[in-house]
Amino acid sequence: MAFRSRRSHRSPRLRRPRTLSPLREHLRDTLWFTPTAGLVAAAMLWWAAAEVDREFIEFLRERGDFAAIADLVAFADDARTIVTTVSSAMMTFIGVVFSISLVAVQMASGQFTPRIVRIFVRSRITKLTLTVFLATFAFSLLVLTSYESEIPLERVTSVPFVQSLVTLVLVGLSLLLFIAYVTATLRLMQVGPVVDRIARESFRTLLRHPGGPLQREPLAPESAVILYRGRAGVLRDVNVARLVRAARRQGVVLRLIPKIGDYLVRGMPVLAVHGGGEPPRRMLAYTVSVGVDRTFHQDLGFGLRQLSDIALRALSPGVNDPTTAVQCLDRIVQFLTALADQPLGAVHHRDARGAVRLVQSVPGWADLVDLGLAEIRGCAAGNPQVSRRLLAGIDDLLRIAPGDRKEPLLRHRALLVQAVARTAPEAAEREFALLPDRQGIS
């Protein structure tokens, strides 16, 4: 309810899309970028610490304080044993930790759905842990190169004192992150945290969904169609900022023909041009992103797809876990409740002056209701816990949804009642299975 009130009080917004938004989301779906940046940062940190050590030793030499230099050399020699141990054991530690984690992720993907592996890949604690582990290993190797052989104190130019301290700090940070990482990985194997994470990602996608009134004026006649020329794959997202800029410079309106999540092959129509000539190809470069799987970035129905997949696997004869299906239904109803009064259908992206420049099709209310309820309803007839929770969710949505959005809910309710009637011929059993209950069976 708080989510709806926060949006309903907003005036129609002319939000300019962020150019780097798709790039940021694509980098979040990779596991190499953050560790690579961490290795670069470790090299820069070592260089800075080495410079501090050189300046400090130079300062002590100018003062003639060779006793302090001797103390620093003694400390560095003691710390050298720790640094050597860290450099030799860290890679083995990384391999063991992530081997166990991959086994846990594989078990979770088999229990729920393979698509939850992306939760592990996008996890900040996973990337931070791997980054700090690799940075500690690289930093300790670089520190070992700073140790000088046995030379008189008068000829000492650098003592890795600060570098040794930084290494010890990184080791302590690695241990703390290891505890947090193991905790997060164990949570990935639990139903509640997984479906809650999917629901939160879905709400983030909804928050990025452009608001404001829809365009009431019809578009100009279609003047050109742009065909897709890239490799085949799932349409993950589009660079809205580049498309809006290209349409504004050409003085036209572009309409995205496929929906996010559709599979594109070479030669398919991807953009329709309204009101003028086709923008130059160079202006449309890197505006459409395809991949092997869907993402949350602009896909409003991807969360419902994952929740439905988890529920279907839980209701399969080999698993037979209706409680997991009920937990998925809790989040599905929660998400549909937030969508009940939101504008759906076609999204109109505007330029800085408020003119519509890009029209993007998104799933409508009936599409999202079918996605969240249809497949689960097909498996709910023989599971009273699921049928009772599904009926309670539909009834709650009927109380909230506007009048023009009740039809798909009433249709699913009627089909569920008919399916239960066919499965449970006994009146008492049928009455029990059709009693709405928000907990399934309290």
mmCIF file of N, CA and C in Angstrom, residues 212-325:
data_model
loop_
_atom_site.group_PDB
_atom_site.id
_atom_site.type_symbol
_atom_site.label_atom_id
_atom_site.label_comp_id
_atom_site.label_asym_id
_atom_site.label_seq_id
_atom_site.Cartn_x
_atom_site.Cartn_y
_atom_site.Cartn_z
ATOM 1 N N GLY A 212 3.576 8.118 -15.288
ATOM 2 C CA GLY A 212 2.947 9.217 -16.005
ATOM 3 C C GLY A 212 1.872 8.729 -16.947
ATOM 4 N N PRO A 213 1.105 9.624 -17.507
ATOM 5 C CA PRO A 213 -0.002 9.241 -18.391
ATOM 6 C C PRO A 213 0.504 8.702 -19.721
ATOM 7 N N LEU A 214 -0.300 7.833 -20.317
ATOM 8 C CA LEU A 214 0.046 7.295 -21.627
ATOM 9 C C LEU A 214 -0.261 8.309 -22.713
ATOM 10 N N GLN A 215 0.370 8.118 -23.860
ATOM 11 C CA GLN A 215 0.136 8.998 -25.006
ATOM 12 C C GLN A 215 -1.248 8.716 -25.584
ATOM 13 N N ARG A 216 -2.091 9.729 -25.636
ATOM 14 C CA ARG A 216 -3.439 9.540 -26.155
ATOM 15 C C ARG A 216 -3.521 9.789 -27.659
ATOM 16 N N GLU A 217 -2.664 10.651 -28.186
ATOM 17 C CA GLU A 217 -2.708 10.942 -29.610
ATOM 18 C C GLU A 217 -2.129 9.769 -30.397
ATOM 19 N N PRO A 218 -2.748 9.421 -31.530
ATOM 20 C CA PRO A 218 -2.207 8.317 -32.329
ATOM 21 C C PRO A 218 -0.864 8.689 -32.942
ATOM 22 N N LEU A 219 -0.071 7.682 -33.196
ATOM 23 C CA LEU A 219 1.219 7.907 -33.820
ATOM 24 C C LEU A 219 1.044 8.251 -35.290
ATOM 25 N N ALA A 220 2.046 8.896 -35.834
ATOM 26 C CA ALA A 220 2.052 9.172 -37.272
ATOM 27 C C ALA A 220 2.131 7.859 -38.040
ATOM 28 N N PRO A 221 1.762 7.857 -39.301
ATOM 29 C CA PRO A 221 1.822 6.613 -40.083
ATOM 30 C C PRO A 221 3.232 6.021 -40.098
ATOM 31 N N GLU A 222 3.277 4.706 -40.130
ATOM 32 C CA GLU A 222 4.559 4.004 -40.176
ATOM 33 C C GLU A 222 5.240 4.259 -41.514
ATOM 34 N N SER A 223 6.485 4.712 -41.446
ATOM 35 C CA SER A 223 7.205 5.085 -42.661
ATOM 36 C C SER A 223 8.362 4.151 -42.995
ATOM 37 N N ALA A 224 8.819 3.379 -42.051
ATOM 38 C CA ALA A 224 9.932 2.460 -42.313
ATOM 39 C C ALA A 224 9.978 1.406 -41.215
ATOM 40 N N VAL A 225 10.606 0.282 -41.527
ATOM 41 C CA VAL A 225 10.814 -0.800 -40.568
ATOM 42 C C VAL A 225 12.288 -1.165 -40.580
ATOM 43 N N ILE A 226 12.881 -1.228 -39.407
ATOM 44 C CA ILE A 226 14.299 -1.557 -39.274
ATOM 45 C C ILE A 226 14.404 -3.020 -38.864
ATOM 46 N N LEU A 227 15.188 -3.797 -39.625
ATOM 47 C CA LEU A 227 15.347 -5.220 -39.367
ATOM 48 C C LEU A 227 16.537 -5.467 -38.448
ATOM 49 N N TYR A 228 16.446 -6.541 -37.702
ATOM 50 C CA TYR A 228 17.527 -6.905 -36.787
ATOM 51 C C TYR A 228 18.644 -7.583 -37.566
ATOM 52 N N ARG A 229 19.893 -7.136 -37.343
ATOM 53 C CA ARG A 229 21.032 -7.648 -38.077
ATOM 54 C C ARG A 229 22.073 -8.327 -37.198
ATOM 55 N N GLY A 230 21.824 -8.463 -35.927
ATOM 56 C CA GLY A 230 22.817 -9.043 -35.030
ATOM 57 C C GLY A 230 22.648 -10.541 -34.863
ATOM 58 N N ARG A 231 23.322 -11.062 -33.868
ATOM 59 C CA ARG A 231 23.248 -12.507 -33.594
ATOM 60 C C ARG A 231 21.920 -12.827 -32.908
ATOM 61 N N ALA A 232 21.485 -14.050 -33.036
ATOM 62 C CA ALA A 232 20.228 -14.465 -32.433
ATOM 63 C C ALA A 232 20.370 -14.540 -30.917
ATOM 64 N N GLY A 233 19.284 -14.226 -30.237
ATOM 65 C CA GLY A 233 19.305 -14.287 -28.776
ATOM 66 C C GLY A 233 18.068 -13.652 -28.192
ATOM 67 N N VAL A 234 17.980 -13.704 -26.870
ATOM 68 C CA VAL A 234 16.867 -13.122 -26.127
ATOM 69 C C VAL A 234 17.082 -11.617 -26.013
ATOM 70 N N LEU A 235 16.056 -10.853 -26.295
ATOM 71 C CA LEU A 235 16.130 -9.401 -26.142
ATOM 72 C C LEU A 235 16.158 -9.078 -24.652
ATOM 73 N N ARG A 236 17.342 -8.722 -24.154
ATOM 74 C CA ARG A 236 17.494 -8.452 -22.722
ATOM 75 C C ARG A 236 17.050 -7.054 -22.350
ATOM 76 N N ASP A 237 17.475 -6.065 -23.115
ATOM 77 C CA ASP A 237 17.073 -4.688 -22.844
ATOM 78 C C ASP A 237 17.430 -3.833 -24.051
ATOM 79 N N VAL A 238 16.982 -2.607 -24.029
ATOM 80 C CA VAL A 238 17.309 -1.642 -25.068
ATOM 81 C C VAL A 238 17.881 -0.407 -24.397
ATOM 82 N N ASN A 239 18.772 0.259 -25.105
ATOM 83 C CA ASN A 239 19.356 1.498 -24.600
ATOM 84 C C ASN A 239 18.385 2.632 -24.931
ATOM 85 N N VAL A 240 17.499 2.903 -23.983
ATOM 86 C CA VAL A 240 16.431 3.877 -24.210
ATOM 87 C C VAL A 240 17.006 5.253 -24.513
ATOM 88 N N ALA A 241 18.055 5.649 -23.814
ATOM 89 C CA ALA A 241 18.622 6.982 -23.996
ATOM 90 C C ALA A 241 19.124 7.181 -25.423
ATOM 91 N N ARG A 242 19.813 6.177 -25.983
ATOM 92 C CA ARG A 242 20.332 6.301 -27.349
ATOM 93 C C ARG A 242 19.202 6.312 -28.371
ATOM 94 N N LEU A 243 18.174 5.491 -28.153
ATOM 95 C CA LEU A 243 17.057 5.471 -29.086
ATOM 96 C C LEU A 243 16.277 6.781 -29.052
ATOM 97 N N VAL A 244 16.066 7.328 -27.866
ATOM 98 C CA VAL A 244 15.364 8.613 -27.752
ATOM 99 C C VAL A 244 16.175 9.715 -28.418
ATOM 100 N N ARG A 245 17.494 9.706 -28.229
ATOM 101 C CA ARG A 245 18.344 10.725 -28.847
ATOM 102 C C ARG A 245 18.333 10.590 -30.377
ATOM 103 N N ALA A 246 18.385 9.355 -30.870
ATOM 104 C CA ALA A 246 18.352 9.159 -32.323
ATOM 105 C C ALA A 246 17.022 9.608 -32.911
ATOM 106 N N ALA A 247 15.914 9.298 -32.235
ATOM 107 C CA ALA A 247 14.606 9.706 -32.745
ATOM 108 C C ALA A 247 14.437 11.221 -32.697
ATOM 109 N N ARG A 248 14.981 11.855 -31.663
ATOM 110 C CA ARG A 248 14.854 13.313 -31.554
ATOM 111 C C ARG A 248 15.636 14.007 -32.665
ATOM 112 N N ARG A 249 16.850 13.543 -32.926
ATOM 113 C CA ARG A 249 17.658 14.171 -33.976
ATOM 114 C C ARG A 249 17.046 13.966 -35.357
ATOM 115 N N GLN A 250 16.352 12.846 -35.561
ATOM 116 C CA GLN A 250 15.735 12.579 -36.852
ATOM 117 C C GLN A 250 14.330 13.171 -36.934
ATOM 118 N N GLY A 251 13.772 13.576 -35.788
ATOM 119 C CA GLY A 251 12.432 14.139 -35.771
ATOM 120 C C GLY A 251 11.347 13.112 -35.994
ATOM 121 N N VAL A 252 11.541 11.883 -35.485
ATOM 122 C CA VAL A 252 10.580 10.807 -35.696
ATOM 123 C C VAL A 252 10.234 10.171 -34.347
ATOM 124 N N VAL A 253 9.331 9.213 -34.378
ATOM 125 C CA VAL A 253 9.004 8.374 -33.237
ATOM 126 C C VAL A 253 9.367 6.941 -33.594
ATOM 127 N N LEU A 254 10.123 6.292 -32.740
ATOM 128 C CA LEU A 254 10.490 4.894 -32.938
ATOM 129 C C LEU A 254 9.590 4.008 -32.084
ATOM 130 N N ARG A 255 9.215 2.879 -32.619
ATOM 131 C CA ARG A 255 8.382 1.925 -31.878
ATOM 132 C C ARG A 255 9.096 0.579 -31.849
ATOM 133 N N LEU A 256 9.363 0.097 -30.644
ATOM 134 C CA LEU A 256 10.020 -1.199 -30.484
ATOM 135 C C LEU A 256 8.984 -2.290 -30.721
ATOM 136 N N ILE A 257 9.221 -3.116 -31.711
ATOM 137 C CA ILE A 257 8.236 -4.126 -32.103
ATOM 138 C C ILE A 257 8.248 -5.328 -31.154
ATOM 139 N N PRO A 258 9.379 -5.988 -30.911
ATOM 140 C CA PRO A 258 9.351 -7.113 -29.958
ATOM 141 C C PRO A 258 9.302 -6.615 -28.521
ATOM 142 N N LYS A 259 8.875 -7.488 -27.633
ATOM 143 C CA LYS A 259 8.883 -7.195 -26.207
ATOM 144 C C LYS A 259 10.192 -7.673 -25.594
ATOM 145 N N ILE A 260 10.537 -7.088 -24.463
ATOM 146 C CA ILE A 260 11.700 -7.558 -23.724
ATOM 147 C C ILE A 260 11.462 -9.010 -23.322
ATOM 148 N N GLY A 261 12.422 -9.865 -23.618
ATOM 149 C CA GLY A 261 12.275 -11.288 -23.350
ATOM 150 C C GLY A 261 11.977 -12.108 -24.582
ATOM 151 N N ASP A 262 11.599 -11.454 -25.710
ATOM 152 C CA ASP A 262 11.373 -12.177 -26.962
ATOM 153 C C ASP A 262 12.700 -12.665 -27.543
ATOM 154 N N TYR A 263 12.623 -13.730 -28.302
ATOM 155 C CA TYR A 263 13.823 -14.269 -28.955
ATOM 156 C C TYR A 263 13.929 -13.671 -30.353
ATOM 157 N N LEU A 264 15.058 -13.025 -30.631
ATOM 158 C CA LEU A 264 15.283 -12.366 -31.911
ATOM 159 C C LEU A 264 16.211 -13.198 -32.786
ATOM 160 N N VAL A 265 15.887 -13.250 -34.073
ATOM 161 C CA VAL A 265 16.768 -13.863 -35.053
ATOM 162 C C VAL A 265 17.022 -12.846 -36.156
ATOM 163 N N ARG A 266 18.067 -13.071 -36.884
ATOM 164 C CA ARG A 266 18.458 -12.130 -37.925
ATOM 165 C C ARG A 266 17.348 -11.987 -38.974
ATOM 166 N N GLY A 267 17.025 -10.739 -39.312
ATOM 167 C CA GLY A 267 16.002 -10.455 -40.297
ATOM 168 C C GLY A 267 14.644 -10.132 -39.719
ATOM 169 N N MET A 268 14.459 -10.285 -38.420
ATOM 170 C CA MET A 268 13.179 -9.955 -37.805
ATOM 171 C C MET A 268 13.033 -8.439 -37.684
ATOM 172 N N PRO A 269 11.820 -7.888 -37.847
ATOM 173 C CA PRO A 269 11.630 -6.447 -37.622
ATOM 174 C C PRO A 269 11.787 -6.124 -36.151
ATOM 175 N N VAL A 270 12.572 -5.097 -35.863
ATOM 176 C CA VAL A 270 12.842 -4.749 -34.473
ATOM 177 C C VAL A 270 12.362 -3.344 -34.127
ATOM 178 N N LEU A 271 12.408 -2.419 -35.078
ATOM 179 C CA LEU A 271 11.978 -1.045 -34.833
ATOM 180 C C LEU A 271 11.121 -0.572 -36.010
ATOM 181 N N ALA A 272 10.048 0.122 -35.671
ATOM 182 C CA ALA A 272 9.218 0.770 -36.682
ATOM 183 C C ALA A 272 9.408 2.275 -36.551
ATOM 184 N N VAL A 273 9.498 2.960 -37.670
ATOM 185 C CA VAL A 273 9.704 4.411 -37.698
ATOM 186 C C VAL A 273 8.381 5.063 -38.073
ATOM 187 N N HIS A 274 8.006 6.073 -37.297
ATOM 188 C CA HIS A 274 6.760 6.796 -37.541
ATOM 189 C C HIS A 274 7.071 8.280 -37.751
ATOM 190 N N GLY A 275 6.599 8.830 -38.852
ATOM 191 C CA GLY A 275 6.659 10.272 -39.054
ATOM 192 C C GLY A 275 7.873 10.800 -39.765
ATOM 193 N N GLY A 276 8.652 9.966 -40.413
ATOM 194 C CA GLY A 276 9.826 10.476 -41.106
ATOM 195 C C GLY A 276 10.725 9.366 -41.599
ATOM 196 N N GLY A 277 11.950 9.765 -41.950
ATOM 197 C CA GLY A 277 12.900 8.808 -42.485
ATOM 198 C C GLY A 277 13.577 7.993 -41.408
ATOM 199 N N GLU A 278 14.197 6.951 -41.830
ATOM 200 C CA GLU A 278 14.901 6.058 -40.919
ATOM 201 C C GLU A 278 16.185 6.705 -40.412
ATOM 202 N N PRO A 279 16.460 6.671 -39.091
ATOM 203 C CA PRO A 279 17.720 7.225 -38.568
ATOM 204 C C PRO A 279 18.923 6.477 -39.125
ATOM 205 N N PRO A 280 20.069 7.135 -39.246
ATOM 206 C CA PRO A 280 21.266 6.451 -39.733
ATOM 207 C C PRO A 280 21.633 5.261 -38.847
ATOM 208 N N ARG A 281 22.213 4.255 -39.476
ATOM 209 C CA ARG A 281 22.566 3.034 -38.746
ATOM 210 C C ARG A 281 23.531 3.304 -37.601
ATOM 211 N N ARG A 282 24.435 4.265 -37.798
ATOM 212 C CA ARG A 282 25.423 4.540 -36.750
ATOM 213 C C ARG A 282 24.755 5.077 -35.486
ATOM 214 N N MET A 283 23.615 5.756 -35.636
ATOM 215 C CA MET A 283 22.911 6.292 -34.472
ATOM 216 C C MET A 283 22.170 5.194 -33.719
ATOM 217 N N LEU A 284 21.913 4.067 -34.384
ATOM 218 C CA LEU A 284 21.185 2.971 -33.748
ATOM 219 C C LEU A 284 22.116 1.860 -33.262
ATOM 220 N N ALA A 285 23.426 2.086 -33.370
ATOM 221 C CA ALA A 285 24.375 1.067 -32.923
ATOM 222 C C ALA A 285 24.316 0.923 -31.404
ATOM 223 N N TYR A 286 24.417 -0.308 -30.939
ATOM 224 C CA TYR A 286 24.444 -0.640 -29.506
ATOM 225 C C TYR A 286 23.174 -0.163 -28.787
ATOM 226 N N THR A 287 22.058 -0.204 -29.474
ATOM 227 C CA THR A 287 20.800 0.180 -28.832
ATOM 228 C C THR A 287 19.970 -1.036 -28.427
ATOM 229 N N VAL A 288 20.243 -2.188 -29.012
ATOM 230 C CA VAL A 288 19.496 -3.411 -28.700
ATOM 231 C C VAL A 288 20.488 -4.451 -28.194
ATOM 232 N N SER A 289 20.203 -5.005 -27.040
ATOM 233 C CA SER A 289 21.101 -5.973 -26.424
ATOM 234 C C SER A 289 20.414 -7.328 -26.352
ATOM 235 N N VAL A 290 21.068 -8.345 -26.893
ATOM 236 C CA VAL A 290 20.548 -9.710 -26.827
ATOM 237 C C VAL A 290 21.538 -10.575 -26.059
ATOM 238 N N GLY A 291 21.028 -11.644 -25.500
ATOM 239 C CA GLY A 291 21.859 -12.569 -24.739
ATOM 240 C C GLY A 291 21.232 -13.941 -24.737
ATOM 241 N N VAL A 292 21.772 -14.814 -23.918
ATOM 242 C CA VAL A 292 21.272 -16.186 -23.860
ATOM 243 C C VAL A 292 20.149 -16.339 -22.851
ATOM 244 N N ASP A 293 19.925 -15.338 -22.004
ATOM 245 C CA ASP A 293 18.891 -15.459 -20.986
ATOM 246 C C ASP A 293 18.315 -14.094 -20.678
ATOM 247 N N ARG A 294 17.144 -14.075 -20.075
ATOM 248 C CA ARG A 294 16.477 -12.833 -19.717
ATOM 249 C C ARG A 294 17.111 -12.234 -18.465
ATOM 250 N N THR A 295 16.917 -10.937 -18.271
ATOM 251 C CA THR A 295 17.414 -10.236 -17.095
ATOM 252 C C THR A 295 16.294 -9.400 -16.503
ATOM 253 N N PHE A 296 16.521 -8.915 -15.285
ATOM 254 C CA PHE A 296 15.522 -8.113 -14.596
ATOM 255 C C PHE A 296 15.496 -6.666 -15.052
ATOM 256 N N HIS A 297 16.499 -6.191 -15.747
ATOM 257 C CA HIS A 297 16.688 -4.760 -15.936
ATOM 258 C C HIS A 297 15.441 -4.059 -16.464
ATOM 259 N N GLN A 298 14.874 -4.526 -17.547
ATOM 260 C CA GLN A 298 13.681 -3.920 -18.131
ATOM 261 C C GLN A 298 12.547 -4.922 -18.316
ATOM 262 N N ASP A 299 12.730 -6.130 -17.825
ATOM 263 C CA ASP A 299 11.761 -7.210 -18.037
ATOM 264 C C ASP A 299 10.798 -7.258 -16.864
ATOM 265 N N LEU A 300 9.589 -6.744 -17.050
ATOM 266 C CA LEU A 300 8.628 -6.644 -15.963
ATOM 267 C C LEU A 300 8.092 -8.012 -15.541
ATOM 268 N N GLY A 301 8.099 -8.995 -16.431
ATOM 269 C CA GLY A 301 7.535 -10.290 -16.099
ATOM 270 C C GLY A 301 8.538 -11.349 -15.718
ATOM 271 N N PHE A 302 9.837 -11.018 -15.696
ATOM 272 C CA PHE A 302 10.849 -12.041 -15.440
ATOM 273 C C PHE A 302 10.760 -12.584 -14.012
ATOM 274 N N GLY A 303 10.435 -11.739 -13.053
ATOM 275 C CA GLY A 303 10.292 -12.220 -11.678
ATOM 276 C C GLY A 303 9.143 -13.194 -11.549
ATOM 277 N N LEU A 304 7.996 -12.889 -12.182
ATOM 278 C CA LEU A 304 6.866 -13.815 -12.159
ATOM 279 C C LEU A 304 7.227 -15.126 -12.844
ATOM 280 N N ARG A 305 8.030 -15.054 -13.909
ATOM 281 C CA ARG A 305 8.465 -16.276 -14.591
ATOM 282 C C ARG A 305 9.275 -17.164 -13.653
ATOM 283 N N GLN A 306 10.185 -16.594 -12.902
ATOM 284 C CA GLN A 306 11.010 -17.384 -12.000
ATOM 285 C C GLN A 306 10.196 -17.948 -10.844
ATOM 286 N N LEU A 307 9.321 -17.127 -10.263
ATOM 287 C CA LEU A 307 8.491 -17.612 -9.162
ATOM 288 C C LEU A 307 7.577 -18.735 -9.633
ATOM 289 N N SER A 308 7.030 -18.607 -10.818
ATOM 290 C CA SER A 308 6.189 -19.666 -11.359
ATOM 291 C C SER A 308 6.990 -20.940 -11.603
ATOM 292 N N ASP A 309 8.223 -20.800 -12.092
ATOM 293 C CA ASP A 309 9.071 -21.979 -12.324
ATOM 294 C C ASP A 309 9.363 -22.712 -11.020
ATOM 295 N N ILE A 310 9.680 -21.966 -9.973
ATOM 296 C CA ILE A 310 9.975 -22.594 -8.676
ATOM 297 C C ILE A 310 8.742 -23.309 -8.145
ATOM 298 N N ALA A 311 7.576 -22.668 -8.267
ATOM 299 C CA ALA A 311 6.343 -23.296 -7.792
ATOM 300 C C ALA A 311 6.016 -24.556 -8.586
ATOM 301 N N LEU A 312 6.199 -24.526 -9.898
ATOM 302 C CA LEU A 312 5.912 -25.701 -10.717
ATOM 303 C C LEU A 312 6.835 -26.859 -10.365
ATOM 304 N N ARG A 313 8.111 -26.557 -10.139
ATOM 305 C CA ARG A 313 9.019 -27.638 -9.755
ATOM 306 C C ARG A 313 8.647 -28.188 -8.386
ATOM 307 N N ALA A 314 8.216 -27.319 -7.476
ATOM 308 C CA ALA A 314 7.809 -27.786 -6.154
ATOM 309 C C ALA A 314 6.565 -28.665 -6.223
ATOM 310 N N LEU A 315 5.681 -28.411 -7.191
ATOM 311 C CA LEU A 315 4.449 -29.190 -7.323
ATOM 312 C C LEU A 315 4.610 -30.415 -8.205
ATOM 313 N N SER A 316 5.783 -30.638 -8.748
ATOM 314 C CA SER A 316 5.994 -31.813 -9.591
ATOM 315 C C SER A 316 5.953 -33.075 -8.734
ATOM 316 N N PRO A 317 5.568 -34.221 -9.310
ATOM 317 C CA PRO A 317 5.482 -35.455 -8.511
ATOM 318 C C PRO A 317 6.798 -35.866 -7.871
ATOM 319 N N GLY A 318 7.916 -35.524 -8.513
ATOM 320 C CA GLY A 318 9.200 -35.907 -7.942
ATOM 321 C C GLY A 318 9.593 -35.116 -6.713
ATOM 322 N N VAL A 319 9.044 -33.906 -6.557
ATOM 323 C CA VAL A 319 9.388 -33.048 -5.413
ATOM 324 C C VAL A 319 8.243 -33.015 -4.407
ATOM 325 N N ASN A 320 7.035 -32.697 -4.868
ATOM 326 C CA ASN A 320 5.833 -32.696 -4.034
ATOM 327 C C ASN A 320 6.019 -31.836 -2.789
ATOM 328 N N ASP A 321 6.244 -30.532 -3.007
ATOM 329 C CA ASP A 321 6.477 -29.585 -1.913
ATOM 330 C C ASP A 321 5.513 -28.410 -2.068
ATOM 331 N N PRO A 322 4.234 -28.573 -1.710
ATOM 332 C CA PRO A 322 3.267 -27.487 -1.903
ATOM 333 C C PRO A 322 3.559 -26.256 -1.058
ATOM 334 N N THR A 323 4.249 -26.406 0.053
ATOM 335 C CA THR A 323 4.557 -25.240 0.893
ATOM 336 C C THR A 323 5.443 -24.254 0.147
ATOM 337 N N THR A 324 6.396 -24.759 -0.639
ATOM 338 C CA THR A 324 7.216 -23.865 -1.458
ATOM 339 C C THR A 324 6.361 -23.147 -2.489
ATOM 340 N N ALA A 325 5.404 -23.843 -3.078
ATOM 341 C CA ALA A 325 4.509 -23.198 -4.031
ATOM 342 C C ALA A 325 3.688 -22.102 -3.362
#
